[in-house]
Protein backbone atom coordinates (compact mmCIF):
# COMPACT_ATOMS: atom_id res chain seq x y z
CA UNK A 1 0.00 0.00 0.00
CA UNK A 2 1.21 3.51 -0.80
CA UNK A 3 0.99 5.76 2.25
CA UNK A 4 -0.27 9.12 1.04
CA UNK A 5 0.36 11.78 3.67
CA UNK A 6 -1.47 14.79 2.26
CA UNK A 7 -2.97 16.37 -0.82
CA UNK A 8 -0.19 18.41 -2.42
CA UNK A 9 -2.10 20.61 -4.87
CA UNK A 10 -5.05 20.84 -7.23
CA UNK A 11 -4.51 21.66 -10.90
CA UNK A 12 -7.26 23.73 -12.51
CA UNK A 13 -7.20 24.65 -16.19
CA UNK A 14 -8.26 28.26 -16.81
CA UNK A 15 -8.57 30.53 -19.83
CA UNK A 16 -7.68 33.94 -18.38
CA UNK A 17 -5.05 34.37 -15.67
CA UNK A 18 -6.25 37.79 -14.50
CA UNK A 19 -9.89 36.72 -14.22
CA UNK A 20 -8.90 33.53 -12.38
CA UNK A 21 -6.60 35.41 -9.97
CA UNK A 22 -9.38 37.86 -9.12
CA UNK A 23 -11.89 35.06 -8.48
CA UNK A 24 -9.56 32.90 -6.40
CA UNK A 25 -8.42 36.02 -4.54
CA UNK A 26 -11.94 36.30 -3.13
CA UNK A 27 -11.45 32.75 -1.79
CA UNK A 28 -8.25 33.86 -0.03
CA UNK A 29 -5.66 32.64 -2.55
CA UNK A 30 -2.64 34.76 -3.43
CA UNK A 31 0.18 34.47 -5.93
CA UNK A 32 2.97 32.18 -4.76
CA UNK A 33 5.11 31.32 -7.79
CA UNK A 34 5.12 31.23 -11.58
CA UNK A 35 6.60 28.27 -13.46
CA UNK A 36 9.34 29.31 -15.84
CA UNK A 37 8.88 26.42 -18.25
CA UNK A 38 5.09 26.09 -18.39
CA UNK A 39 1.93 28.22 -18.36
CA UNK A 40 1.31 27.56 -14.66
CA UNK A 41 0.77 29.98 -11.79
CA UNK A 42 0.82 28.57 -8.26
CA UNK A 43 -1.48 30.20 -5.75
CA UNK A 44 -1.91 29.45 -2.03
CA UNK A 45 -4.26 30.37 0.75
CA UNK A 46 -3.31 31.03 4.39
CA UNK A 47 -4.13 27.41 5.33
CA UNK A 48 -1.54 26.17 2.82
CA UNK A 49 -3.97 24.88 0.19
CA UNK A 50 -2.26 25.11 -3.19
CA UNK A 51 -3.81 25.43 -6.64
CA UNK A 52 -1.84 25.24 -9.87
CA UNK A 53 -3.65 27.45 -12.37
CA UNK A 54 -2.88 25.90 -15.75
CA UNK A 55 -3.43 28.77 -18.17
CA UNK A 56 -4.11 27.05 -21.47
CA UNK A 57 -7.86 26.51 -21.77
CA UNK A 58 -8.98 27.29 -25.30
CA UNK A 59 -12.52 25.91 -25.57
CA UNK A 60 -15.34 26.47 -23.10
CA UNK A 61 -17.59 23.85 -24.75
CA UNK A 62 -20.28 26.42 -25.43
CA UNK A 63 -20.35 27.60 -21.83
CA UNK A 64 -20.68 24.11 -20.33
CA UNK A 65 -18.61 22.09 -17.89
CA UNK A 66 -18.41 18.75 -19.72
CA UNK A 67 -18.20 16.82 -16.44
CA UNK A 68 -21.27 18.42 -14.89
CA UNK A 69 -23.52 20.03 -17.51
CA UNK A 70 -24.00 17.42 -20.21
CA UNK A 71 -26.26 14.35 -20.00
CA UNK A 72 -23.43 11.90 -20.77
CA UNK A 73 -21.48 11.35 -17.54
CA UNK A 74 -17.80 11.48 -18.48
CA UNK A 75 -15.27 10.20 -15.91
CA UNK A 76 -13.25 12.87 -14.19
CA UNK A 77 -13.06 15.12 -11.16
CA UNK A 78 -16.40 16.86 -10.78
CA UNK A 79 -15.60 19.41 -8.10
CA UNK A 80 -13.20 20.59 -5.42
CA UNK A 81 -14.47 21.07 -1.85
CA UNK A 82 -12.99 23.46 0.69
CA UNK A 83 -13.86 23.61 4.40
CA UNK A 84 -14.66 27.17 5.48
CA UNK A 85 -14.63 28.67 8.97
CA UNK A 86 -18.10 30.21 8.65
CA UNK A 87 -20.46 29.40 5.82
CA UNK A 88 -22.65 32.38 6.74
CA UNK A 89 -19.70 34.79 6.37
CA UNK A 90 -18.61 32.96 3.21
CA UNK A 91 -22.05 33.49 1.67
CA UNK A 92 -21.90 37.20 2.56
CA UNK A 93 -18.47 37.51 0.90
CA UNK A 94 -19.73 35.73 -2.22
CA UNK A 95 -22.68 38.14 -2.44
CA UNK A 96 -20.42 41.18 -1.94
CA UNK A 97 -18.29 39.99 -4.87
CA UNK A 98 -21.21 39.08 -7.17
CA UNK A 99 -20.32 35.37 -7.12
CA UNK A 100 -23.48 33.38 -7.69
CA UNK A 101 -24.34 30.43 -5.48
CA UNK A 102 -25.40 27.79 -8.01
CA UNK A 103 -26.76 25.32 -5.43
CA UNK A 104 -27.45 25.54 -1.72
CA UNK A 105 -27.08 26.01 1.04
CA UNK A 106 -27.83 22.30 1.34
CA UNK A 107 -27.49 19.96 4.31
CA UNK A 108 -26.00 16.52 3.71
CA UNK A 109 -26.89 13.41 5.69
CA UNK A 110 -23.52 13.73 7.46
CA UNK A 111 -24.69 17.04 8.93
CA UNK A 112 -22.39 19.39 7.06
CA UNK A 113 -23.84 22.22 5.00
CA UNK A 114 -22.48 23.41 1.66
CA UNK A 115 -22.93 25.89 -1.14
CA UNK A 116 -21.72 25.27 -4.68
CA UNK A 117 -20.26 27.97 -6.91
CA UNK A 118 -18.49 28.04 -10.28
CA UNK A 119 -15.22 29.71 -11.08
CA UNK A 120 -14.97 31.84 -14.25
CA UNK A 121 -14.12 28.68 -16.25
CA UNK A 122 -17.18 26.82 -14.86
CA UNK A 123 -15.22 24.54 -12.52
CA UNK A 124 -17.46 23.54 -9.61
CA UNK A 125 -16.34 24.50 -6.11
CA UNK A 126 -18.04 23.32 -2.94
CA UNK A 127 -17.64 25.53 0.12
CA UNK A 128 -18.40 23.39 3.14
CA UNK A 129 -19.30 24.37 6.69
CA UNK A 130 -20.19 22.27 9.70
CA UNK A 131 -23.52 21.47 11.33
CA UNK A 132 -23.54 24.67 13.43
CA UNK A 133 -23.68 26.62 10.15
CA UNK A 134 -26.90 24.77 9.30
CA UNK A 135 -28.50 26.24 12.42
CA UNK A 136 -27.60 29.81 11.44
CA UNK A 137 -28.80 29.84 7.83
CA UNK A 138 -31.81 28.60 5.93
CA UNK A 139 -30.97 25.32 4.23
CA UNK A 140 -32.55 22.54 2.22
CA UNK A 141 -31.76 18.83 2.23
CA UNK A 142 -29.27 17.79 -0.48
CA UNK A 143 -30.84 15.73 -3.27
CA UNK A 144 -28.36 14.24 -5.78
Coordinates of N, CA and C in Angstrom, one line a residue:
X1 N 0.8 -1.2 0.0 CA 0.0 0.0 0.0 C 0.9 1.3 0.0
X2 N 0.5 2.2 -0.8 CA 1.2 3.5 -0.8 C 0.6 4.3 0.3
X3 N 1.5 4.9 1.1 CA 1.0 5.8 2.2 C 1.0 7.2 1.8
X4 N -0.1 7.7 1.4 CA -0.3 9.1 1.0 C -0.4 9.9 2.3
X5 N 0.4 11.0 2.5 CA 0.4 11.8 3.7 C -0.5 13.0 3.6
X6 N -0.7 13.6 2.4 CA -1.5 14.8 2.3 C -1.7 15.1 0.8
X7 N -2.7 15.9 0.5 CA -3.0 16.4 -0.8 C -2.0 17.5 -1.1
X8 N -1.2 17.4 -2.1 CA -0.2 18.4 -2.4 C -0.8 19.7 -3.1
X9 N -1.5 19.5 -4.2 CA -2.1 20.6 -4.9 C -3.2 20.1 -5.8
X10 N -4.0 21.1 -6.3 CA -5.0 20.8 -7.2 C -4.7 21.6 -8.5
X11 N -4.7 21.0 -9.6 CA -4.5 21.7 -10.9 C -5.8 22.0 -11.6
X12 N -6.0 23.3 -11.9 CA -7.3 23.7 -12.5 C -6.9 24.5 -13.8
X13 N -7.4 24.0 -14.9 CA -7.2 24.7 -16.2 C -8.1 25.9 -16.3
X14 N -7.5 27.0 -16.7 CA -8.3 28.3 -16.8 C -7.9 28.9 -18.1
X15 N -8.8 29.8 -18.6 CA -8.6 30.5 -19.8 C -7.9 31.9 -19.7
X16 N -8.2 32.6 -18.6 CA -7.7 33.9 -18.4 C -7.1 34.1 -17.0
X17 N -5.8 34.3 -17.0 CA -5.1 34.4 -15.7 C -5.6 35.5 -14.8
X18 N -5.8 36.7 -15.3 CA -6.2 37.8 -14.5 C -7.6 37.5 -13.9
X19 N -8.5 37.0 -14.7 CA -9.9 36.7 -14.2 C -9.8 35.6 -13.1
X20 N -9.0 34.6 -13.4 CA -8.9 33.5 -12.4 C -8.3 34.0 -11.1
X21 N -7.2 34.9 -11.2 CA -6.6 35.4 -10.0 C -7.6 36.3 -9.2
X22 N -8.4 37.0 -9.8 CA -9.4 37.9 -9.1 C -10.4 37.0 -8.4
X23 N -10.9 36.0 -9.1 CA -11.9 35.1 -8.5 C -11.3 34.3 -7.3
X24 N -10.2 33.7 -7.5 CA -9.6 32.9 -6.4 C -9.0 33.8 -5.3
X25 N -8.8 35.1 -5.6 CA -8.4 36.0 -4.5 C -9.5 36.2 -3.5
X26 N -10.8 36.2 -4.0 CA -11.9 36.3 -3.1 C -12.0 35.1 -2.2
X27 N -11.5 34.0 -2.6 CA -11.4 32.8 -1.8 C -10.2 32.7 -0.9
X28 N -9.4 33.8 -0.9 CA -8.2 33.9 0.0 C -6.9 33.4 -0.6
X29 N -6.9 33.1 -1.9 CA -5.7 32.6 -2.5 C -4.9 33.8 -3.1
X30 N -3.5 33.7 -2.9 CA -2.6 34.8 -3.4 C -1.5 34.1 -4.3
X31 N -0.9 34.9 -5.1 CA 0.2 34.5 -5.9 C 1.3 33.9 -5.1
X32 N 1.8 32.8 -5.5 CA 3.0 32.2 -4.8 C 4.2 32.1 -5.7
X33 N 4.0 31.6 -6.9 CA 5.1 31.3 -7.8 C 4.6 31.1 -9.2
X34 N 5.4 31.5 -10.2 CA 5.1 31.2 -11.6 C 6.2 30.3 -12.2
X35 N 5.7 29.2 -12.8 CA 6.6 28.3 -13.5 C 7.3 29.0 -14.6
X36 N 8.6 28.7 -14.8 CA 9.3 29.3 -15.8 C 9.3 28.5 -17.1
X37 N 8.9 27.3 -17.1 CA 8.9 26.4 -18.3 C 7.5 25.9 -18.7
X38 N 6.5 26.5 -18.1 CA 5.1 26.1 -18.4 C 4.1 27.2 -18.0
X39 N 2.9 27.2 -18.6 CA 1.9 28.2 -18.4 C 1.2 27.9 -17.1
X40 N 1.9 27.9 -16.0 CA 1.3 27.6 -14.7 C 1.6 28.6 -13.6
X41 N 0.6 29.1 -12.9 CA 0.8 30.0 -11.8 C 0.3 29.2 -10.5
X42 N 1.2 29.2 -9.5 CA 0.8 28.6 -8.3 C 0.3 29.6 -7.3
X43 N -0.9 29.3 -6.7 CA -1.5 30.2 -5.7 C -1.7 29.4 -4.5
X44 N -1.7 30.1 -3.3 CA -1.9 29.4 -2.0 C -2.8 30.3 -1.2
X45 N -3.5 29.6 -0.2 CA -4.3 30.4 0.7 C -3.6 30.3 2.1
X46 N -4.0 31.0 3.1 CA -3.3 31.0 4.4 C -3.2 29.7 5.1
X47 N -4.2 28.7 4.7 CA -4.1 27.4 5.3 C -3.1 26.5 4.6
X48 N -2.5 27.0 3.5 CA -1.5 26.2 2.8 C -2.1 25.4 1.7
X49 N -3.4 25.6 1.3 CA -4.0 24.9 0.2 C -3.4 25.5 -1.1
X50 N -2.9 24.6 -2.0 CA -2.3 25.1 -3.2 C -3.0 24.7 -4.4
X51 N -3.2 25.7 -5.3 CA -3.8 25.4 -6.6 C -2.8 25.8 -7.7
X52 N -2.6 24.9 -8.7 CA -1.8 25.2 -9.9 C -2.8 25.7 -10.9
X53 N -2.8 27.0 -11.3 CA -3.7 27.4 -12.4 C -2.9 27.2 -13.7
X54 N -3.5 26.3 -14.5 CA -2.9 25.9 -15.8 C -3.6 26.8 -16.8
X55 N -2.8 27.7 -17.3 CA -3.4 28.8 -18.2 C -3.3 28.4 -19.6
X56 N -4.1 27.4 -20.1 CA -4.1 27.1 -21.5 C -5.5 26.6 -22.0
X57 N -6.5 26.9 -21.3 CA -7.9 26.5 -21.8 C -8.2 27.3 -23.0
X58 N -8.7 26.6 -24.0 CA -9.0 27.3 -25.3 C -10.4 27.0 -25.9
X59 N -11.2 26.2 -25.1 CA -12.5 25.9 -25.6 C -13.4 25.7 -24.4
X60 N -14.5 26.6 -24.3 CA -15.3 26.5 -23.1 C -16.6 25.6 -23.4
X61 N -16.5 24.8 -24.4 CA -17.6 23.8 -24.8 C -19.0 24.5 -24.8
X62 N -19.0 25.7 -25.3 CA -20.3 26.4 -25.4 C -20.8 26.9 -24.1
X63 N -19.9 27.1 -23.1 CA -20.4 27.6 -21.8 C -20.8 26.5 -20.9
X64 N -20.3 25.3 -21.2 CA -20.7 24.1 -20.3 C -19.4 23.4 -19.7
X65 N -19.6 22.9 -18.5 CA -18.6 22.1 -17.9 C -18.9 20.7 -18.3
X66 N -18.1 20.1 -19.1 CA -18.4 18.7 -19.7 C -18.6 17.7 -18.7
X67 N -18.0 17.8 -17.5 CA -18.2 16.8 -16.4 C -19.5 17.0 -15.7
X68 N -20.1 18.2 -15.7 CA -21.3 18.4 -14.9 C -22.5 18.8 -15.7
X69 N -22.4 19.4 -16.8 CA -23.5 20.0 -17.5 C -24.1 19.3 -18.7
X70 N -23.5 18.2 -19.1 CA -24.0 17.4 -20.2 C -24.6 16.1 -19.7
X71 N -25.6 15.6 -20.4 CA -26.3 14.4 -20.0 C -25.3 13.1 -19.9
X72 N -24.4 13.0 -20.8 CA -23.4 11.9 -20.8 C -22.5 12.1 -19.6
X73 N -22.4 11.2 -18.7 CA -21.5 11.3 -17.5 C -20.1 10.8 -17.9
X74 N -19.2 11.8 -18.1 CA -17.8 11.5 -18.5 C -17.0 11.3 -17.2
X75 N -16.1 10.3 -17.1 CA -15.3 10.2 -15.9 C -14.4 11.4 -15.7
X76 N -14.1 11.8 -14.5 CA -13.2 12.9 -14.2 C -13.6 13.5 -12.9
X77 N -12.8 14.4 -12.4 CA -13.1 15.1 -11.2 C -14.2 16.1 -11.4
X78 N -15.2 16.0 -10.6 CA -16.4 16.9 -10.8 C -16.4 18.2 -10.0
X79 N -15.7 18.2 -8.9 CA -15.6 19.4 -8.1 C -14.5 19.3 -7.1
X80 N -14.2 20.5 -6.5 CA -13.2 20.6 -5.4 C -14.0 21.2 -4.2
X81 N -13.8 20.6 -3.0 CA -14.5 21.1 -1.9 C -13.5 21.6 -0.9
X82 N -13.8 22.8 -0.3 CA -13.0 23.5 0.7 C -13.8 23.6 2.0
X83 N -13.2 23.3 3.1 CA -13.9 23.6 4.4 C -13.7 25.1 4.7
X84 N -14.7 25.8 5.1 CA -14.7 27.2 5.5 C -15.0 27.3 7.0
X85 N -14.4 28.4 7.5 CA -14.6 28.7 9.0 C -16.1 29.0 9.3
X86 N -16.7 29.8 8.5 CA -18.1 30.2 8.6 C -18.8 30.3 7.3
X87 N -19.8 29.4 7.1 CA -20.5 29.4 5.8 C -21.3 30.7 5.7
X88 N -21.9 31.1 6.8 CA -22.6 32.4 6.7 C -21.8 33.6 6.2
X89 N -20.6 33.7 6.8 CA -19.7 34.8 6.4 C -19.2 34.6 4.9
X90 N -19.0 33.3 4.6 CA -18.6 33.0 3.2 C -19.7 33.4 2.2
X91 N -20.9 33.1 2.5 CA -22.0 33.5 1.7 C -22.1 35.0 1.5
X92 N -21.9 35.7 2.6 CA -21.9 37.2 2.6 C -20.8 37.7 1.6
X93 N -19.6 37.1 1.7 CA -18.5 37.5 0.9 C -18.8 37.2 -0.6
X94 N -19.4 36.1 -0.8 CA -19.7 35.7 -2.2 C -20.7 36.8 -2.8
X95 N -21.7 37.1 -2.0 CA -22.7 38.1 -2.4 C -22.0 39.5 -2.7
X96 N -21.1 39.9 -1.8 CA -20.4 41.2 -1.9 C -19.6 41.2 -3.2
X97 N -19.1 40.1 -3.7 CA -18.3 40.0 -4.9 C -19.0 39.5 -6.1
X98 N -20.4 39.5 -6.0 CA -21.2 39.1 -7.2 C -20.9 37.7 -7.7
X99 N -20.6 36.8 -6.8 CA -20.3 35.4 -7.1 C -21.6 34.6 -6.8
X100 N -22.2 34.0 -7.8 CA -23.5 33.4 -7.7 C -23.3 32.0 -7.0
X101 N -24.2 31.8 -6.1 CA -24.3 30.4 -5.5 C -25.2 29.6 -6.4
X102 N -24.7 28.6 -7.0 CA -25.4 27.8 -8.0 C -26.3 26.7 -7.4
X103 N -25.9 26.3 -6.2 CA -26.8 25.3 -5.4 C -26.5 25.5 -3.9
X104 N -27.6 25.5 -3.2 CA -27.4 25.5 -1.7 C -27.9 26.9 -1.1
X105 N -27.7 27.0 0.2 CA -27.1 26.0 1.0 C -27.9 24.7 1.2
X106 N -27.2 23.6 1.2 CA -27.8 22.3 1.3 C -27.2 21.6 2.5
X107 N -28.0 20.8 3.2 CA -27.5 20.0 4.3 C -27.4 18.5 3.8
X108 N -26.2 17.9 4.1 CA -26.0 16.5 3.7 C -26.3 15.6 4.9
X109 N -26.5 14.4 4.6 CA -26.9 13.4 5.7 C -25.8 13.4 6.8
X110 N -24.6 13.7 6.5 CA -23.5 13.7 7.5 C -23.6 14.9 8.4
X111 N -24.5 15.9 8.1 CA -24.7 17.0 8.9 C -24.0 18.3 8.4
X112 N -23.0 18.2 7.5 CA -22.4 19.4 7.1 C -23.3 20.1 6.1
X113 N -23.0 21.4 5.9 CA -23.8 22.2 5.0 C -22.9 22.9 4.0
X114 N -23.4 22.9 2.7 CA -22.5 23.4 1.7 C -23.2 24.3 0.7
X115 N -22.5 25.2 0.0 CA -22.9 25.9 -1.1 C -22.0 25.5 -2.3
X116 N -22.5 25.6 -3.5 CA -21.7 25.3 -4.7 C -21.7 26.5 -5.6
X117 N -20.5 26.8 -6.0 CA -20.3 28.0 -6.9 C -19.5 27.5 -8.1
X118 N -19.3 28.3 -9.1 CA -18.5 28.0 -10.3 C -17.4 29.1 -10.4
X119 N -16.2 28.7 -10.8 CA -15.2 29.7 -11.1 C -15.5 30.3 -12.5
X120 N -14.7 31.3 -12.9 CA -15.0 31.8 -14.3 C -14.9 30.8 -15.4
X121 N -14.2 29.7 -15.2 CA -14.1 28.7 -16.2 C -15.1 27.5 -16.0
X122 N -16.1 27.7 -15.1 CA -17.2 26.8 -14.9 C -16.8 25.6 -14.0
X123 N -15.6 25.6 -13.5 CA -15.2 24.5 -12.5 C -16.1 24.7 -11.3
X124 N -16.6 23.5 -10.8 CA -17.5 23.5 -9.6 C -16.6 23.5 -8.3
X125 N -17.0 24.4 -7.4 CA -16.3 24.5 -6.1 C -17.4 24.4 -5.0
X126 N -17.2 23.5 -4.1 CA -18.0 23.3 -2.9 C -17.4 24.0 -1.8
X127 N -18.1 24.9 -1.1 CA -17.6 25.5 0.1 C -18.4 24.9 1.3
X128 N -17.8 24.3 2.2 CA -18.4 23.4 3.1 C -18.2 23.9 4.6
X129 N -19.3 24.0 5.3 CA -19.3 24.4 6.7 C -19.7 23.2 7.5
X130 N -19.8 23.4 8.8 CA -20.2 22.3 9.7 C -21.6 22.4 10.1
X131 N -22.1 21.5 11.0 CA -23.5 21.5 11.3 C -24.0 22.7 12.1
X132 N -23.1 23.4 12.8 CA -23.5 24.7 13.4 C -23.9 25.7 12.4
X133 N -23.3 25.7 11.2 CA -23.7 26.6 10.2 C -25.1 26.4 9.7
X134 N -25.5 25.1 9.7 CA -26.9 24.8 9.3 C -27.9 25.4 10.2
X135 N -27.6 25.6 11.5 CA -28.5 26.2 12.4 C -28.6 27.7 12.2
X136 N -27.6 28.4 11.6 CA -27.6 29.8 11.4 C -28.2 30.3 10.1
X137 N -28.3 29.4 9.1 CA -28.8 29.8 7.8 C -29.9 28.9 7.4
X138 N -30.7 29.4 6.5 CA -31.8 28.6 5.9 C -31.2 27.6 4.9
X139 N -31.5 26.4 5.1 CA -31.0 25.3 4.2 C -32.1 24.4 3.7
X140 N -31.7 23.6 2.7 CA -32.6 22.5 2.2 C -31.7 21.2 2.3
X141 N -32.4 20.1 2.2 CA -31.8 18.8 2.2 C -31.2 18.6 0.8
X142 N -29.9 18.1 0.8 CA -29.3 17.8 -0.5 C -30.0 16.6 -1.2
X143 N -30.3 16.8 -2.4 CA -30.8 15.7 -3.3 C -29.9 15.6 -4.5
X144 N -29.3 14.4 -4.7 CA -28.4 14.2 -5.8 C -29.1 14.3 -7.1

